[in-house]
GROMACS .gro file of N, CA and C in nm:
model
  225
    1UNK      N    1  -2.541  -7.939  17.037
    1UNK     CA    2  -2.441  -7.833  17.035
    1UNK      C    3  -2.482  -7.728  16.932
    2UNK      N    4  -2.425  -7.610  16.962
    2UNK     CA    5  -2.471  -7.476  16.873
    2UNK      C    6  -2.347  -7.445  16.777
    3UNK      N    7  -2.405  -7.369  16.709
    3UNK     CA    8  -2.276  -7.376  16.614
    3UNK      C    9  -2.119  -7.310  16.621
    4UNK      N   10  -2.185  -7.207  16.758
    4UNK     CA   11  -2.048  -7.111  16.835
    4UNK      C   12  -1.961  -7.255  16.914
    5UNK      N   13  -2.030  -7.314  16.949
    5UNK     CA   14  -1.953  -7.453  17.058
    5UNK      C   15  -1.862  -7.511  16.924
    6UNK      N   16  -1.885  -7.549  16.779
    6UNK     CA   17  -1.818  -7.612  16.716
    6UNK      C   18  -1.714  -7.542  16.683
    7UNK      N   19  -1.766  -7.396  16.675
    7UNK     CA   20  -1.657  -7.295  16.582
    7UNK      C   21  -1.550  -7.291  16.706
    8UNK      N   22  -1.564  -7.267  16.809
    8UNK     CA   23  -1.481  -7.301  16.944
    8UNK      C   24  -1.380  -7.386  16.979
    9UNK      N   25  -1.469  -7.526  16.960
    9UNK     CA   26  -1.377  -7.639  16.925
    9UNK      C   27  -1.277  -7.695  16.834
   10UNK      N   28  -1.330  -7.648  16.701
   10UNK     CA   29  -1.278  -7.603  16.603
   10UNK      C   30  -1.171  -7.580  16.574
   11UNK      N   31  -1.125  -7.445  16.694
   11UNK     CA   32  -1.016  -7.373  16.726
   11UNK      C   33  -0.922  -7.397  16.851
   12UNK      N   34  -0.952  -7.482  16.926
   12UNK     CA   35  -0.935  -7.541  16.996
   12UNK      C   36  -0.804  -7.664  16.943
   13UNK      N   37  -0.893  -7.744  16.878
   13UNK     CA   38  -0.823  -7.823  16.796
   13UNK      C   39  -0.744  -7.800  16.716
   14UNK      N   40  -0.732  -7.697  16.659
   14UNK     CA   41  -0.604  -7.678  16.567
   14UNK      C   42  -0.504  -7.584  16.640
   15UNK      N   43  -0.536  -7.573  16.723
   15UNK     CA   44  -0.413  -7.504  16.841
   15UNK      C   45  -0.353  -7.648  16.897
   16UNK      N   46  -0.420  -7.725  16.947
   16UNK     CA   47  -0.327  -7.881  17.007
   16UNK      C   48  -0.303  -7.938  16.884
   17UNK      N   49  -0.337  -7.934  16.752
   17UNK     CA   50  -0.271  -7.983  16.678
   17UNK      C   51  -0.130  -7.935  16.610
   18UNK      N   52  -0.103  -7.816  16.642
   18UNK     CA   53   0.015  -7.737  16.585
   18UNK      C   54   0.103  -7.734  16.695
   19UNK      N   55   0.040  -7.762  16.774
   19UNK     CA   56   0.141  -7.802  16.899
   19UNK      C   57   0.191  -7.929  16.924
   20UNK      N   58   0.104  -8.034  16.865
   20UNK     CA   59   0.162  -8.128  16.852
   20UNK      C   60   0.257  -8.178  16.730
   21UNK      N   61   0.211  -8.079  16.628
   21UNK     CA   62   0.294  -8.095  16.512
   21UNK      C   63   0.472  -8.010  16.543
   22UNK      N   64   0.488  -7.923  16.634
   22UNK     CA   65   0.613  -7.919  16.662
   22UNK      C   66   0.656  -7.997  16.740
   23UNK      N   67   0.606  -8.117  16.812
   23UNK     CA   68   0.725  -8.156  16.872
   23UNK      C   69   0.805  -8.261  16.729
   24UNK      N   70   0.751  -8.297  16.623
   24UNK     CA   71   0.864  -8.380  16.527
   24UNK      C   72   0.940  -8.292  16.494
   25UNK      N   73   0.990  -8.160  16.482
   25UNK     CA   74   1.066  -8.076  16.428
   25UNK      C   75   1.177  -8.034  16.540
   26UNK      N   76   1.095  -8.057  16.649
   26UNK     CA   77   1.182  -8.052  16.792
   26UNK      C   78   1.314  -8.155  16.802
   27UNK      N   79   1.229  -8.267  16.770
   27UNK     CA   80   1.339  -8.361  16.812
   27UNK      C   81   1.381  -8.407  16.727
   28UNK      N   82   1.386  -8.373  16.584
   28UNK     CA   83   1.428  -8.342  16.449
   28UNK      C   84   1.569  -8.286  16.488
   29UNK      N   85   1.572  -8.193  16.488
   29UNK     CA   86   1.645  -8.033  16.531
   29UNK      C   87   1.753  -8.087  16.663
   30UNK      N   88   1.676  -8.159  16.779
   30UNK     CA   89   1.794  -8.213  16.876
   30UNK      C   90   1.851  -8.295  16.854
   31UNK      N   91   1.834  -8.386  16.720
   31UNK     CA   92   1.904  -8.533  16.649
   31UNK      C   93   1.969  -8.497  16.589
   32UNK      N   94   1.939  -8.428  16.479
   32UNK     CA   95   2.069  -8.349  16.385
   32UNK      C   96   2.198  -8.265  16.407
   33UNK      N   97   2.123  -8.156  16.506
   33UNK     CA   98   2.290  -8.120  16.592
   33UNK      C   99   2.352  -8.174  16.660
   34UNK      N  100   2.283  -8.295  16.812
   34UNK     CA  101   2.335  -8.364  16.856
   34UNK      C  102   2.483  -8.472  16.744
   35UNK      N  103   2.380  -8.500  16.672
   35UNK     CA  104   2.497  -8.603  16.595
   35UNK      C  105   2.576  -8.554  16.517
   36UNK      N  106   2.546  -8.401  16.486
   36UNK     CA  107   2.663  -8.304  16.382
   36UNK      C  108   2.803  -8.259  16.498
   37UNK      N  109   2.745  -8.268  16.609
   37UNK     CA  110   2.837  -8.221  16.733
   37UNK      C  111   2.915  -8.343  16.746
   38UNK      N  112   2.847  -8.457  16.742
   38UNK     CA  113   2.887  -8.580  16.798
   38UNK      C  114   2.987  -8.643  16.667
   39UNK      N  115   2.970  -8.568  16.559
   39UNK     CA  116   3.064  -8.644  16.426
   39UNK      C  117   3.230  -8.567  16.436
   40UNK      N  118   3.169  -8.385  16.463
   40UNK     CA  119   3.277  -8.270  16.479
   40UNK      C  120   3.369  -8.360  16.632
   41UNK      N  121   3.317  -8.398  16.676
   41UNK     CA  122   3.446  -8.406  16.821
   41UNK      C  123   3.537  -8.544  16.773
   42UNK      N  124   3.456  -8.627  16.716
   42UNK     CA  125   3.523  -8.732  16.640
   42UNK      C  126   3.605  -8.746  16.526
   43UNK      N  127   3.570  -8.641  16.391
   43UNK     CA  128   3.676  -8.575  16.315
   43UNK      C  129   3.664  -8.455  16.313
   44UNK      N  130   3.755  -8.387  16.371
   44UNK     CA  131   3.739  -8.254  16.366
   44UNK      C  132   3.799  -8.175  16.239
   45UNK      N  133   3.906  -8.295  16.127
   45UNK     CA  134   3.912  -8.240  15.981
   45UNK      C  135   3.815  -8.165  15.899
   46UNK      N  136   3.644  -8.267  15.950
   46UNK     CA  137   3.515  -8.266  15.852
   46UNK      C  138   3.472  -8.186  15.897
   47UNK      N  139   3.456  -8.083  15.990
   47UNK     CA  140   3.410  -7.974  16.065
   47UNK      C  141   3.287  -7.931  15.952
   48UNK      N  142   3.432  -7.861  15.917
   48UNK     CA  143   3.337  -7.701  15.773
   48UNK      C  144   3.260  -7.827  15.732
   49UNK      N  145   3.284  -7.901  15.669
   49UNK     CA  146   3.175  -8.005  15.558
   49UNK      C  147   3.070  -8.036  15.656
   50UNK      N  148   3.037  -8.082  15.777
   50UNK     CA  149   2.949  -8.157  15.835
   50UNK      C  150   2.852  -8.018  15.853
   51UNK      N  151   2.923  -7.905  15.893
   51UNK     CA  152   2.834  -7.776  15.962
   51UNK      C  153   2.743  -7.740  15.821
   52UNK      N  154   2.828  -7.719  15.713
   52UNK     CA  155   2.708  -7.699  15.600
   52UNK      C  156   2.600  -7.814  15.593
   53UNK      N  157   2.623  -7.951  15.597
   53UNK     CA  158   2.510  -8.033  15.591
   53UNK      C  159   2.424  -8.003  15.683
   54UNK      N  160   2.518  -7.973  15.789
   54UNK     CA  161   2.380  -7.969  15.907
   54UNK      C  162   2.293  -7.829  15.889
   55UNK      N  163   2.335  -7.726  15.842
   55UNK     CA  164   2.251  -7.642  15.785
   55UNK      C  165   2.150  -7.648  15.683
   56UNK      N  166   2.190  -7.740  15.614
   56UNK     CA  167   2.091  -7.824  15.495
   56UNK      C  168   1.979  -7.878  15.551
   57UNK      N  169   2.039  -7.955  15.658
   57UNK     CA  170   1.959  -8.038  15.720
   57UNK      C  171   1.841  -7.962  15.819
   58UNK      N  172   1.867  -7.819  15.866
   58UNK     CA  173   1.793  -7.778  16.001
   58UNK      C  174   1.690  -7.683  15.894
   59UNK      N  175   1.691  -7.625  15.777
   59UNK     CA  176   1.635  -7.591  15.691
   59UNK      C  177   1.530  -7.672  15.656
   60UNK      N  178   1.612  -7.830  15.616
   60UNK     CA  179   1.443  -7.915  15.577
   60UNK      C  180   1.343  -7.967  15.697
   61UNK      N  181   1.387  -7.959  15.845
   61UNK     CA  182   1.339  -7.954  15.936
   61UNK      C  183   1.281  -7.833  15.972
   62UNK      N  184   1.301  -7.744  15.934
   62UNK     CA  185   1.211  -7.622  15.942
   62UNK      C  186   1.125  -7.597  15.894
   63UNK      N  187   1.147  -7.631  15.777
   63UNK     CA  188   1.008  -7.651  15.662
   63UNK      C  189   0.913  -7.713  15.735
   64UNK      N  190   0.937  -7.810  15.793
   64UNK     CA  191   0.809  -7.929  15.850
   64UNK      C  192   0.743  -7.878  15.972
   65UNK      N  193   0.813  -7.768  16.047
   65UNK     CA  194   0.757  -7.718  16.136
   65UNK      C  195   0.665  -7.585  16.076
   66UNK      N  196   0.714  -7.502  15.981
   66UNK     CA  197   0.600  -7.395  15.888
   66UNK      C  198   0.515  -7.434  15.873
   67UNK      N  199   0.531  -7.557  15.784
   67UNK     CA  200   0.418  -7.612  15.740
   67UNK      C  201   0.302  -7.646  15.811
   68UNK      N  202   0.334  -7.717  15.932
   68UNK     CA  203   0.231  -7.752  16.023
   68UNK      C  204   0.206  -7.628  16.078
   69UNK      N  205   0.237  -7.494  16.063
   69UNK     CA  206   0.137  -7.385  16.131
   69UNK      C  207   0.095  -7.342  16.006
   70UNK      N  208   0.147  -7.334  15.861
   70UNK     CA  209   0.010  -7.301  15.832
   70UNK      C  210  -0.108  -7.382  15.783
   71UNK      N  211  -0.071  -7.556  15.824
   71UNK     CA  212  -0.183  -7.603  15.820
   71UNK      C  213  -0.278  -7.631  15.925
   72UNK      N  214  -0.222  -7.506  16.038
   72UNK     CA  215  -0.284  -7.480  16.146
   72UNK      C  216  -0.399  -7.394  16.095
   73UNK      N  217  -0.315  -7.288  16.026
   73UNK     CA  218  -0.395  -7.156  15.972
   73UNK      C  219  -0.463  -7.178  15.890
   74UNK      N  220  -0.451  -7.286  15.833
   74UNK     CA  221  -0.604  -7.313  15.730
   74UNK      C  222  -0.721  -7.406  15.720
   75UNK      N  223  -0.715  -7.490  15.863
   75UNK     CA  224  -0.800  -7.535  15.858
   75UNK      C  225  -0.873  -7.523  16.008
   0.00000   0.00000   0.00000
């Protein structure tokens, strides 16, 4: 192989890897609201309190999805 075929592959690879690194943030993201929805229909007192956690919560799941693009972008 030449060295354009590696630099290719290279790039290749860190495109299916950032793609594979969003799906944990995916289903991160459909667990947390699912069950913030699923707590709100059950007490609907805790509403306001549960919606700020879950904003807490979709924040540190976001992080994990940045991150994996820019450790797309740097290597």
């Amino acid at each position: 192989m030449d060295i354009t075929t590696l630099a290719a592959l290279e790039g290749n690879i860190a495109t299916i890897g950032y793609g594979i690194a969003t799906l944990g943030p995916g289903i991160g993201l459909g667990i947390l609201i699912g069950k913030t929805v699923e707590g709100m229909s059950r007490q609907p007192e805790v509403a306001g309190q549960l919606r700020a956690t879950m904003f807490i919560g979709v924040a540190f799941v976001e992080v994990l999805a940045l991150l994996g693009l820019v450790t797309g972008f740097l290597f």
